[in-house]
Short mmCIF file of C-alpha atoms in Angstrom, two decimals:
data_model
loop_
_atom_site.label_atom_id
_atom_site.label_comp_id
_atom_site.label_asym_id
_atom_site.label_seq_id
_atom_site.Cartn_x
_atom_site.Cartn_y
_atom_site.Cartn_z
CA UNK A 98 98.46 -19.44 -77.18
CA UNK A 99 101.55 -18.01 -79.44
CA UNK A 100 102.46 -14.50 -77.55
CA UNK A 101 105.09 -12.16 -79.63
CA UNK A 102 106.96 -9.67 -77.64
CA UNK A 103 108.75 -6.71 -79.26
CA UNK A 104 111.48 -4.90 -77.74
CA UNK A 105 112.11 -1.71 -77.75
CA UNK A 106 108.27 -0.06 -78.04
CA UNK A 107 110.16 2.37 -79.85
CA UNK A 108 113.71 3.98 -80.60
CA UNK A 109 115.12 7.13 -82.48
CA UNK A 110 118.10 7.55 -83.89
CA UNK A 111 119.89 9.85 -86.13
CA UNK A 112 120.34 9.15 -89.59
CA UNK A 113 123.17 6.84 -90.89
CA UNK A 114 122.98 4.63 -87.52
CA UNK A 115 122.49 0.89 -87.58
CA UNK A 116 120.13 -0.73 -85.73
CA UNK A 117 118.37 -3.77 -84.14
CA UNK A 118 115.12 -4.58 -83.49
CA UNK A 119 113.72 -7.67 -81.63
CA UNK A 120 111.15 -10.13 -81.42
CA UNK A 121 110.47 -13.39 -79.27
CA UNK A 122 107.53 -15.48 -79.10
CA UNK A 123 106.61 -18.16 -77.19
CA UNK A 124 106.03 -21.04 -79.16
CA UNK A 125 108.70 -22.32 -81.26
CA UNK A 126 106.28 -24.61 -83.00
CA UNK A 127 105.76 -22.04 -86.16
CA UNK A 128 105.65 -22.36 -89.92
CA UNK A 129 107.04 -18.81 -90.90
CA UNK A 130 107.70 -15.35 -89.36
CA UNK A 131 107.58 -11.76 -91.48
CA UNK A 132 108.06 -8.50 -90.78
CA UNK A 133 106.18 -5.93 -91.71
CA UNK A 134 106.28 -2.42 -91.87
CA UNK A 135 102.96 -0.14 -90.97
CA UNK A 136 102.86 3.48 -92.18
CA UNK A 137 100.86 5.77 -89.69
CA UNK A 138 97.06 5.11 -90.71
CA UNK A 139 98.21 2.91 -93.53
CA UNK A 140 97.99 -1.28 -94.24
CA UNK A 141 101.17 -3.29 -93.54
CA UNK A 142 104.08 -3.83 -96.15
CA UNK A 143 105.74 -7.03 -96.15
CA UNK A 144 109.51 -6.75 -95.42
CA UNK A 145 110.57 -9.76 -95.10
CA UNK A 146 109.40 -13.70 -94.83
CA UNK A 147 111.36 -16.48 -92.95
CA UNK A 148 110.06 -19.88 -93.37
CA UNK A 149 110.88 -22.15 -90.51
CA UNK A 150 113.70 -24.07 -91.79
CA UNK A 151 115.69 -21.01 -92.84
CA UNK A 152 118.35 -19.26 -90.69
CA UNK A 153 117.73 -15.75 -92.36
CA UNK A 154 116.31 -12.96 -95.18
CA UNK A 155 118.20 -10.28 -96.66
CA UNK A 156 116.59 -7.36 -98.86
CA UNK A 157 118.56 -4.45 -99.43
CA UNK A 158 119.45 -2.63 -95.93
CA UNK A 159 117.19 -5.28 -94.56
CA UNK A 160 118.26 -8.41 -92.67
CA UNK A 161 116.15 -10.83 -90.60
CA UNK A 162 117.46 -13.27 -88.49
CA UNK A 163 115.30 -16.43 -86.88
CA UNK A 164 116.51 -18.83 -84.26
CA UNK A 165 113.09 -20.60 -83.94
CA UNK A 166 114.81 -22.96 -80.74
CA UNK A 167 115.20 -19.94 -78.65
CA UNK A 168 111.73 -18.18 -79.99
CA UNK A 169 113.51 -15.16 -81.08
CA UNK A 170 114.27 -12.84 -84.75
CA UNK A 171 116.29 -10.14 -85.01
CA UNK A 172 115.17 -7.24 -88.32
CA UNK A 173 118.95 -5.56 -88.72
CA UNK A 174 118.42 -2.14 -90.79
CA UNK A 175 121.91 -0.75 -91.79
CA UNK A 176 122.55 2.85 -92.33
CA UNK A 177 119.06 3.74 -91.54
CA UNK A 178 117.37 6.75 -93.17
CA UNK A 179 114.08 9.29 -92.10
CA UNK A 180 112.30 7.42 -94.94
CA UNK A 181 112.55 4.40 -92.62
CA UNK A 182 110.37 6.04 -90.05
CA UNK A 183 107.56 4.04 -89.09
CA UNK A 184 106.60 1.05 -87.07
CA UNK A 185 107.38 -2.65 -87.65
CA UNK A 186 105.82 -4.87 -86.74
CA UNK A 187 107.18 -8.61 -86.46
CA UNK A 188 104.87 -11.79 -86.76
CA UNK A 189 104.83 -15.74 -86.56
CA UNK A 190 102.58 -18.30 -88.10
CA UNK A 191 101.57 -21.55 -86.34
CA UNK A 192 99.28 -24.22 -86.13
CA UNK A 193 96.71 -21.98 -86.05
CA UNK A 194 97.35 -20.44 -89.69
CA UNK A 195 96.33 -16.82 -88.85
CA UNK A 196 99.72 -14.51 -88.13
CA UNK A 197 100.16 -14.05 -84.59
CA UNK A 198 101.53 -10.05 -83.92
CA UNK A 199 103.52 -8.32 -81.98
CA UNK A 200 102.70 -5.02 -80.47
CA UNK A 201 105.33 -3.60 -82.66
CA UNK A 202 108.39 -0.82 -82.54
CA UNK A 203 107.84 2.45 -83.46
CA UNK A 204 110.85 3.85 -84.70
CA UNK A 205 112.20 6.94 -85.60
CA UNK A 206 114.97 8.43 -87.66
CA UNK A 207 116.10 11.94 -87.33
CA UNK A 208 118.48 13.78 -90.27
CA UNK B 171 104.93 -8.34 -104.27
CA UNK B 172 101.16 -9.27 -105.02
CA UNK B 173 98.33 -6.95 -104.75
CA UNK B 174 95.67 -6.87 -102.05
CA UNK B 175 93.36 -4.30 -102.28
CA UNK B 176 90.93 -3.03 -99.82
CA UNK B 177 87.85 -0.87 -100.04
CA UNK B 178 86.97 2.03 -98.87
CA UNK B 179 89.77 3.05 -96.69
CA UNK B 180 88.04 5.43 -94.82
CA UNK B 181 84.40 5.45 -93.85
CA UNK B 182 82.26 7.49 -91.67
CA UNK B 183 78.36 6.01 -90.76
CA UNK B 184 75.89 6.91 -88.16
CA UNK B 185 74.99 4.37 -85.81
CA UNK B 186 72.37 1.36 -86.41
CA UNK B 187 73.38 1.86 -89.98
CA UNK B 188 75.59 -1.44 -92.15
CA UNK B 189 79.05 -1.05 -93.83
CA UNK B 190 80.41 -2.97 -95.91
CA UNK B 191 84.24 -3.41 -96.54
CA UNK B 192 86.21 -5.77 -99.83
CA UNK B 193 89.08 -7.26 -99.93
CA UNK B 194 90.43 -8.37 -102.92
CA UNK B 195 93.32 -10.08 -104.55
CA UNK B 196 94.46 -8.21 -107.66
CA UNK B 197 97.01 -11.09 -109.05
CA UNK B 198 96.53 -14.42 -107.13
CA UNK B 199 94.11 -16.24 -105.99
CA UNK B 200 93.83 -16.10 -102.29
CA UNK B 201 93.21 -19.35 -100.98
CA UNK B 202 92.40 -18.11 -97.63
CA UNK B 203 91.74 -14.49 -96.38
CA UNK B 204 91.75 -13.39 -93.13
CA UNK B 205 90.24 -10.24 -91.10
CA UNK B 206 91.90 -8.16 -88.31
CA UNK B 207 91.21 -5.01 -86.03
CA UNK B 208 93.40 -3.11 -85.25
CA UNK B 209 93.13 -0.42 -81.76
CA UNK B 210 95.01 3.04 -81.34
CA UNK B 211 99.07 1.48 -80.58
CA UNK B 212 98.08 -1.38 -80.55
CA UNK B 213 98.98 -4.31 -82.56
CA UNK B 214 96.28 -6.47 -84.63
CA UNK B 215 93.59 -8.97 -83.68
CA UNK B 216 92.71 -11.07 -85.40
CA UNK B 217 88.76 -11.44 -86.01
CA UNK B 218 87.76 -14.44 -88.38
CA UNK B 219 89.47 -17.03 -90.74
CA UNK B 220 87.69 -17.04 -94.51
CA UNK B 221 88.15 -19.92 -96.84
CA UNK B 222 86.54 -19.86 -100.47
CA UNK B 223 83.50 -21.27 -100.61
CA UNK B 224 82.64 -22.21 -97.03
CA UNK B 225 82.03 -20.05 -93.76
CA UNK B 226 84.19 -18.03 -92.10
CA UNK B 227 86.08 -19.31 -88.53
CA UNK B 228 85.88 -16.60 -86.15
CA UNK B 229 87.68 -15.91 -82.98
CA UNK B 230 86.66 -16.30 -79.65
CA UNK B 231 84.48 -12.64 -78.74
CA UNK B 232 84.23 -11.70 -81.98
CA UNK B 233 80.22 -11.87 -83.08
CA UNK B 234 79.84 -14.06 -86.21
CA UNK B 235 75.81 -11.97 -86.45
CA UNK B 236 77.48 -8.57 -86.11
CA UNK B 237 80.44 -8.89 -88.47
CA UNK B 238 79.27 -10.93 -91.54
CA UNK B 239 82.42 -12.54 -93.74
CA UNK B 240 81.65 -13.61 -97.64
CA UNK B 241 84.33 -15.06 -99.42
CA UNK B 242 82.13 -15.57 -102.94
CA UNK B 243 85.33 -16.37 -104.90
CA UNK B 244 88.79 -16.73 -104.96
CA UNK B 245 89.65 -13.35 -105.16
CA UNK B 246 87.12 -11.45 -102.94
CA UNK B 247 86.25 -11.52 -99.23
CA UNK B 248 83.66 -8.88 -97.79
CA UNK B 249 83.52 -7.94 -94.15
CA UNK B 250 79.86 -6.55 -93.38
CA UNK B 251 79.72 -4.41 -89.36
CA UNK B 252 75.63 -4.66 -89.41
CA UNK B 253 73.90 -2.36 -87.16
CA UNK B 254 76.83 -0.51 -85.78
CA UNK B 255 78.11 1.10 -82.84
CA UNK B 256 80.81 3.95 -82.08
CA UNK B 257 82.55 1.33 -80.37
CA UNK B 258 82.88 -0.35 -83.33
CA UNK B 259 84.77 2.12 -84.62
CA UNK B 260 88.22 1.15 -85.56
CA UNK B 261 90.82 0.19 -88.24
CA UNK B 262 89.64 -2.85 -89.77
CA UNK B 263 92.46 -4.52 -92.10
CA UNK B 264 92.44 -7.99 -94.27
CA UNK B 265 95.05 -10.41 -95.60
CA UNK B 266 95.01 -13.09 -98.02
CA UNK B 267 97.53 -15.84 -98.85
CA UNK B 268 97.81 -17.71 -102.18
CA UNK B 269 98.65 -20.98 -100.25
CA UNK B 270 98.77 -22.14 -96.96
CA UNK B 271 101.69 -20.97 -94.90
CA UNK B 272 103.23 -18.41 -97.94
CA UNK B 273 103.39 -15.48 -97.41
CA UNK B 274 100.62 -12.68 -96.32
CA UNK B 275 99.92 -9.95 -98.20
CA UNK B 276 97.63 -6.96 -96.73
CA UNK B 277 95.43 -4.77 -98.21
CA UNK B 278 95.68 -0.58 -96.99
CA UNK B 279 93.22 -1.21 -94.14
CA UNK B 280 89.45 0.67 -93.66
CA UNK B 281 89.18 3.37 -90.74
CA UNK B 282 85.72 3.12 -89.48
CA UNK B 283 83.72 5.88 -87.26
CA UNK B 284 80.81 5.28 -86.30
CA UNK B 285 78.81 8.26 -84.50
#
């Protein structure tokens, strides 16, 4: 069974700061990862969609990385603002076809 | 992106009683839709699988009697908690996908409290 780990749990920083955020997952047997974004008591907004034969996704301050032989992506956020303030959450499909989640990153950005 | 919108987002029933929750696809047709739950910090579960026009493939725990999938059309998926329980409460969210393995789009989610 697929298992996506997220590290950190969660991180603050002050505005302007770059920042990583990480995923693995056990399987490297997948069709696709995204990452999402999840708004306290709100649905999840897709950031960002790697299919398995790509390398990585850039969208605006956004850039996703996948190195599917290792099991691992990398979300970059540049210059990161308090409207970026919520959690993301990263997750990969497989054989299975349902999206297989992560527990998330909670992240917060201080002015 | 496209459109998936879910109904009601917030609902508040007494137990024993039904609820019923849509999901639908505003602009696509959503091949397969799928239903999660999601606990207080933590991340989402997936419940059941729901392809147009045949039944719903759910996971193993997850009663197929007590949470009742239609997906009547190409656009619209119903999840139905019958009878329910306060531990049923939770944050109940759906996804569809125009094709398989594009990408998943997610309606605003349904808070459910059941007391």
């Amino acid at each position: 069974k697929q298992e996506v780990t997220q590290i950190p749990a969660a991180l603050s920083v002050p505005e302007g700061e770059n920042l990583v955020l990480n995923c693995s997952f056990t399987d490297s047997a997948i069709y696709n990862l995204q990452w999402f974004r999840q708004d306290p008591g709100k649905g999840l907004t897709s950031l960002l969609l790697i299919q398995s034969s790509q390398r990585e996704q850039t969208s605006g301050r956004l850039n996703a990385s996948l190195d599917k032989s290792s099991g691992r992506s990398t979300l970059y956020i540049a210059a990161s603002q308090p409207g970026d303030s919520a959690t993301y959450l990263c997750a990969v499909k497989d054989s299975g076809y349902a999206l297989n989640f992560g527990k998330g990153t909670s992240l917060l950005v201080t002015p | 992106g496209a459109v998936v919108s879910q109904h009601p987002s917030w609902v508040i029933c007494k137990s024993g009683t039904s609820v019923k929750i849509e999901c639908r696809s505003l602009d696509f047709q959503a091949t397969t839709m799928f239903w999660y739950r999601q606990f207080p910090k933590q991340s989402l579960m997936l419940m059941a699988t729901s392809n147009e026009g045949s039944k719903a493939t759910y996971e193993q725990g997850v009663e197929k009697d007590k949470f009742l999938i239609n997906h009547a059309s190409l656009t619209l998926s119903t999840l139905t908690v019958t009878s329910a329980h306060p531990e049923d409460s939770s944050f109940y969210i759906c996804s569809a996908e125009g094709a398989v393995n594009t990408e998943a789009f997610f309606g605003q989610g349904t808070r459910l409290t059941v007391v």
